[in-house]
XYZ file of C-alpha atoms in Angstrom:
332
model
C 0.000 0.000 0.000
C 2.828 2.392 0.891
C 4.517 1.679 -2.446
C 1.374 2.604 -4.364
C 0.850 5.705 -2.209
C 4.496 6.703 -2.731
C 4.051 6.438 -6.497
C 0.926 8.603 -6.289
C 2.771 11.275 -4.287
C 5.777 11.259 -6.633
C 3.484 11.474 -9.659
C 1.539 14.359 -8.093
C 4.819 16.139 -7.298
C 5.877 15.866 -10.937
C 2.501 17.239 -12.045
C 3.115 20.166 -9.692
C 6.542 20.688 -11.295
C 4.846 20.782 -14.699
C 2.261 23.370 -13.583
C 5.067 25.358 -11.984
C 6.966 25.481 -15.262
C 3.793 26.100 -17.251
C 2.775 29.187 -15.311
C 6.213 30.414 -14.219
C 7.829 30.221 -17.658
C 6.571 33.786 -17.967
C 9.018 34.847 -15.253
C 11.947 33.970 -17.473
C 10.721 35.192 -20.837
C 8.196 37.990 -20.319
C 10.653 40.870 -20.331
C 12.657 39.573 -23.316
C 9.545 38.921 -25.395
C 7.899 42.243 -24.520
C 11.029 44.187 -25.555
C 11.288 42.062 -28.728
C 14.759 40.916 -27.749
C 13.608 37.337 -28.378
C 10.747 35.803 -30.302
C 8.244 33.877 -28.137
C 9.295 30.488 -29.552
C 13.032 31.108 -29.057
C 12.439 32.561 -25.593
C 10.393 29.561 -24.440
C 12.994 27.109 -25.786
C 15.806 29.030 -24.087
C 13.898 29.114 -20.807
C 13.171 25.365 -20.962
C 16.810 24.435 -21.585
C 18.138 26.728 -18.852
C 15.451 25.564 -16.393
C 16.641 22.011 -17.036
C 20.279 22.957 -16.440
C 19.519 24.995 -13.327
C 18.048 21.998 -11.507
C 21.498 20.372 -11.374
C 23.324 23.353 -9.846
C 22.587 22.761 -6.163
C 20.516 21.083 -3.465
C 20.348 23.609 -0.592
C 16.791 24.719 -1.317
C 15.647 21.098 -1.640
C 17.097 20.303 1.795
C 15.327 23.291 3.322
C 11.989 22.104 1.930
C 12.517 18.454 2.877
C 13.950 18.944 6.366
C 13.366 22.460 7.661
C 9.616 23.184 7.413
C 7.480 20.256 8.558
C 7.988 16.805 10.060
C 5.453 14.538 8.396
C 4.811 11.214 10.220
C 6.058 7.973 8.713
C 3.773 5.744 6.705
C 0.523 6.450 4.909
C -0.460 9.433 7.079
C 2.708 11.287 6.146
C 2.174 10.537 2.460
C -1.391 11.831 2.773
C -0.007 15.113 4.152
C 2.339 15.472 1.165
C -0.350 14.485 -1.348
C -2.760 17.057 0.106
C -0.086 19.777 0.064
C 0.730 19.118 -3.585
C -2.892 18.888 -4.726
C -3.795 22.128 -2.947
C -0.826 23.895 -4.565
C -1.731 22.541 -8.003
C -5.319 23.734 -7.603
C -4.159 27.252 -6.707
C -1.704 27.265 -9.650
C -4.497 26.382 -12.067
C -6.888 28.978 -10.622
C -4.345 31.817 -10.782
C -3.213 30.759 -14.267
C -6.837 30.905 -15.464
C -7.078 34.434 -14.042
C -3.738 35.457 -15.580
C -2.440 36.433 -12.130
C 1.315 35.961 -11.529
C 1.015 34.525 -8.038
C 3.780 32.385 -6.590
C 3.953 28.628 -7.147
C 6.548 28.558 -4.375
C 4.193 30.207 -1.921
C 1.430 27.818 -2.989
C 3.592 24.765 -2.311
C 4.996 26.029 0.983
C 1.580 27.187 2.171
C 0.159 23.833 1.139
C 2.775 21.977 3.187
C 1.955 24.002 6.303
C -1.824 23.703 5.817
C -1.720 19.956 5.228
C 0.649 19.438 8.167
C -1.654 21.332 10.511
C -4.671 19.377 9.278
C -2.784 16.130 9.767
C -1.575 17.015 13.265
C 2.022 16.972 12.037
C 4.852 19.052 13.444
C 5.441 22.427 11.803
C 8.894 23.912 12.367
C 7.709 27.478 12.824
C 11.235 28.859 13.201
C 12.094 27.343 9.822
C 8.893 28.687 8.268
C 9.682 32.169 9.599
C 13.396 32.249 8.787
C 13.433 30.258 5.561
C 10.039 31.147 4.056
C 8.350 34.227 5.460
C 11.387 36.511 5.807
C 12.866 35.616 2.379
C 9.429 36.024 0.784
C 9.245 39.554 2.219
C 12.870 40.594 1.772
C 13.521 39.201 -1.722
C 10.925 41.435 -3.478
C 12.264 44.444 -1.576
C 15.771 43.524 -2.703
C 14.519 43.164 -6.277
C 12.763 46.528 -6.135
C 15.737 48.473 -4.751
C 18.378 46.652 -6.779
C 16.347 46.962 -9.993
C 16.160 50.717 -9.489
C 19.878 51.062 -8.635
C 21.048 48.864 -11.523
C 18.988 50.899 -13.967
C 20.319 54.184 -12.538
C 23.868 52.885 -13.014
C 23.139 51.851 -16.601
C 21.655 55.261 -17.383
C 24.768 56.973 -16.030
C 27.253 54.633 -17.733
C 25.557 54.903 -21.135
C 24.456 58.540 -20.830
C 26.499 59.543 -23.890
C 25.679 56.456 -25.986
C 23.702 56.784 -29.195
C 20.091 55.844 -28.238
C 19.405 53.527 -31.183
C 22.768 51.788 -30.834
C 22.258 51.351 -27.077
C 18.816 49.857 -27.624
C 20.235 47.311 -30.072
C 23.057 46.427 -27.691
C 20.760 45.869 -24.737
C 18.390 43.847 -26.893
C 21.293 41.487 -27.633
C 22.377 41.500 -23.970
C 18.920 40.381 -22.952
C 19.654 36.971 -24.443
C 22.240 36.505 -21.701
C 20.145 38.048 -18.907
C 17.091 35.969 -19.891
C 19.225 32.819 -19.831
C 20.567 33.762 -16.379
C 17.027 34.375 -15.156
C 15.833 30.990 -16.460
C 18.835 29.257 -14.902
C 17.954 30.801 -11.529
C 14.348 29.703 -11.959
C 15.466 26.102 -12.476
C 17.842 26.361 -9.522
C 15.024 27.518 -7.257
C 11.822 25.871 -8.424
C 12.996 22.411 -9.465
C 14.560 21.979 -6.020
C 11.275 22.670 -4.234
C 9.672 19.677 -5.927
C 12.817 17.623 -5.322
C 12.504 18.420 -1.618
C 8.930 17.116 -1.432
C 9.839 13.888 -3.236
C 12.763 13.386 -0.855
C 10.358 13.780 2.081
C 8.167 11.053 0.605
C 11.164 8.744 0.086
C 12.377 9.282 3.658
C 8.872 8.753 5.096
C 8.609 5.362 3.389
C 12.258 4.566 4.212
C 13.088 4.232 0.530
C 15.966 6.661 1.148
C 17.845 7.421 4.388
C 17.261 10.748 6.136
C 20.017 13.237 5.386
C 21.194 11.329 2.327
C 21.926 12.750 -1.095
C 19.225 13.405 -3.657
C 19.062 10.526 -6.187
C 19.846 11.461 -9.766
C 16.459 10.198 -10.964
C 14.690 12.664 -8.645
C 16.694 15.626 -9.948
C 16.319 14.549 -13.569
C 12.572 13.872 -13.419
C 11.840 17.188 -11.653
C 14.043 19.075 -14.110
C 12.392 17.460 -17.126
C 8.857 18.155 -15.903
C 9.723 21.773 -15.082
C 11.320 22.194 -18.507
C 8.342 20.542 -20.243
C 5.947 22.866 -18.452
C 8.129 25.823 -19.354
C 8.165 24.863 -23.022
C 4.380 24.576 -23.014
C 4.344 28.201 -21.882
C 2.166 30.437 -19.744
C 1.089 33.187 -22.111
C -1.630 34.686 -19.906
C 0.807 35.411 -17.094
C 3.482 36.572 -19.540
C 1.174 39.312 -20.791
C 0.664 40.585 -17.236
C 4.364 40.612 -16.383
C 5.644 41.810 -19.724
C 3.195 44.546 -20.693
C 0.451 45.303 -18.225
C 2.699 46.408 -15.339
C 4.608 48.802 -17.612
C 5.943 49.090 -21.153
C 9.527 47.839 -20.997
C 12.436 48.831 -23.217
C 15.573 46.653 -23.652
C 17.756 48.464 -21.048
C 15.076 48.159 -18.367
C 14.362 44.570 -19.351
C 18.065 43.769 -19.033
C 18.239 45.504 -15.644
C 15.179 43.640 -14.335
C 16.387 40.211 -15.489
C 19.926 40.724 -14.209
C 18.631 41.883 -10.837
C 16.174 39.005 -10.479
C 18.801 36.408 -11.400
C 21.246 37.862 -8.857
C 18.665 37.776 -6.058
C 17.776 34.144 -6.827
C 21.399 32.987 -6.894
C 22.067 34.758 -3.586
C 18.994 33.219 -1.939
C 19.885 29.733 -3.218
C 23.589 29.621 -2.377
C 23.988 32.028 0.543
C 20.802 31.244 2.481
C 19.370 28.010 0.955
C 16.040 29.859 1.050
C 13.126 29.078 -1.284
C 12.065 32.432 -2.735
C 9.399 33.270 -5.276
C 10.725 33.856 -8.779
C 7.452 35.650 -9.578
C 7.877 38.082 -6.685
C 11.499 38.810 -7.535
C 11.091 39.509 -11.261
C 7.908 41.548 -10.755
C 9.534 43.774 -8.141
C 12.646 44.139 -10.311
C 10.470 45.253 -13.240
C 8.800 47.860 -11.023
C 12.176 49.035 -9.680
C 13.688 49.435 -13.139
C 10.500 51.044 -14.435
C 10.385 53.790 -11.816
C 13.606 55.263 -13.224
C 11.548 56.462 -16.177
C 8.903 58.038 -13.974
C 6.681 56.845 -11.149
C 3.577 57.080 -13.306
C 5.127 54.698 -15.884
C 4.196 51.820 -13.579
C 0.549 50.801 -13.727
C 0.031 50.699 -9.996
C -3.500 49.311 -10.257
C -2.145 46.148 -11.879
C 0.682 45.989 -9.332
C -1.885 46.262 -6.530
C -3.862 43.322 -7.931
C -0.662 41.264 -8.105
C 0.216 42.208 -4.529
C -3.235 41.082 -3.410
C -2.602 37.721 -5.084
C 0.667 37.395 -3.190
C -0.995 37.885 0.192
C -3.788 35.441 -0.677
C -1.613 32.633 -2.009
C -0.193 31.054 1.133
C -3.407 31.047 3.220
C -5.539 30.009 0.212
C -3.221 27.126 -0.701
C -3.020 26.123 2.974
C -6.820 26.025 3.238
C -7.155 24.006 0.023
C -4.509 21.535 1.162
C -6.144 21.129 4.577
C -9.475 20.392 2.866
C -7.832 17.855 0.555
C -6.204 16.158 3.559
C -9.492 15.805 5.424
C -11.287 14.433 2.344
C -8.453 12.016 1.499
C -8.141 10.848 5.097
C -11.918 10.279 5.285
C -11.944 8.257 2.059
C -8.940 6.106 2.950
C -9.637 5.493 6.642
């Protein structure tokens, strides 16, 4: 029974990775497509390849997710907690994708884990949730906002005497590199979150020892599903990020992507913290955009996105708790 339940949880985790890539592909390609630095097809292919590569660059975030947030009980009850967390996160991903709202898949998964754990009377490591989830989720968008503004100010000063048309062409070419860096950071962050959940399931069923390394098949399967979802594309969300917040030009697109990639690498390697790629790139776009003028940012759209951010964790937690209770009732 545990073997079948383990397969169900692993399969659900891979479906989550697919929905993550499907809706969060926009994070990597929206700015490059909106500035016409890359065509949509080339941008999606680039994002998929770099997402795949990024999954193999570390394991710190995966360890935080698998060991630092909740302690699910061994056996079928623990697997039910993980299944409920994943299904609740998937449901929220689909709802926000249908609405075209760039909410955070990371927040959905982490909120789902906490909600399902509470429903299943499992231990929640609140210090880990605060230090590794809540604080990074608050600080990383602020870092993206400030750094996006400062990077763009520096670029304006450095290239203040450059010919405008020539500078635009140069930054359009540079966006190929910054978009690739952004997609690599997305793979580094988001593939590891799914890897962490699968590792929890393997440890719960004693298929893998606690504290052991992540098997290659786990990394590869999560990376492939994230890349497949990315290649499928999330065009509704891309429109919101790329055009509705503000009209981007190549220099500001380059500044936003470079800033977002830097924040994600820092969070992954320095703090092993799971941060939201959606939050980081959106705040970096706003930061770079305010160097043109404050009114260039469509603050009504930004407000709607901010509302989605605050709703995501509690909504995903509630959905996951409901799924746990239903699943537990049906299987008991």
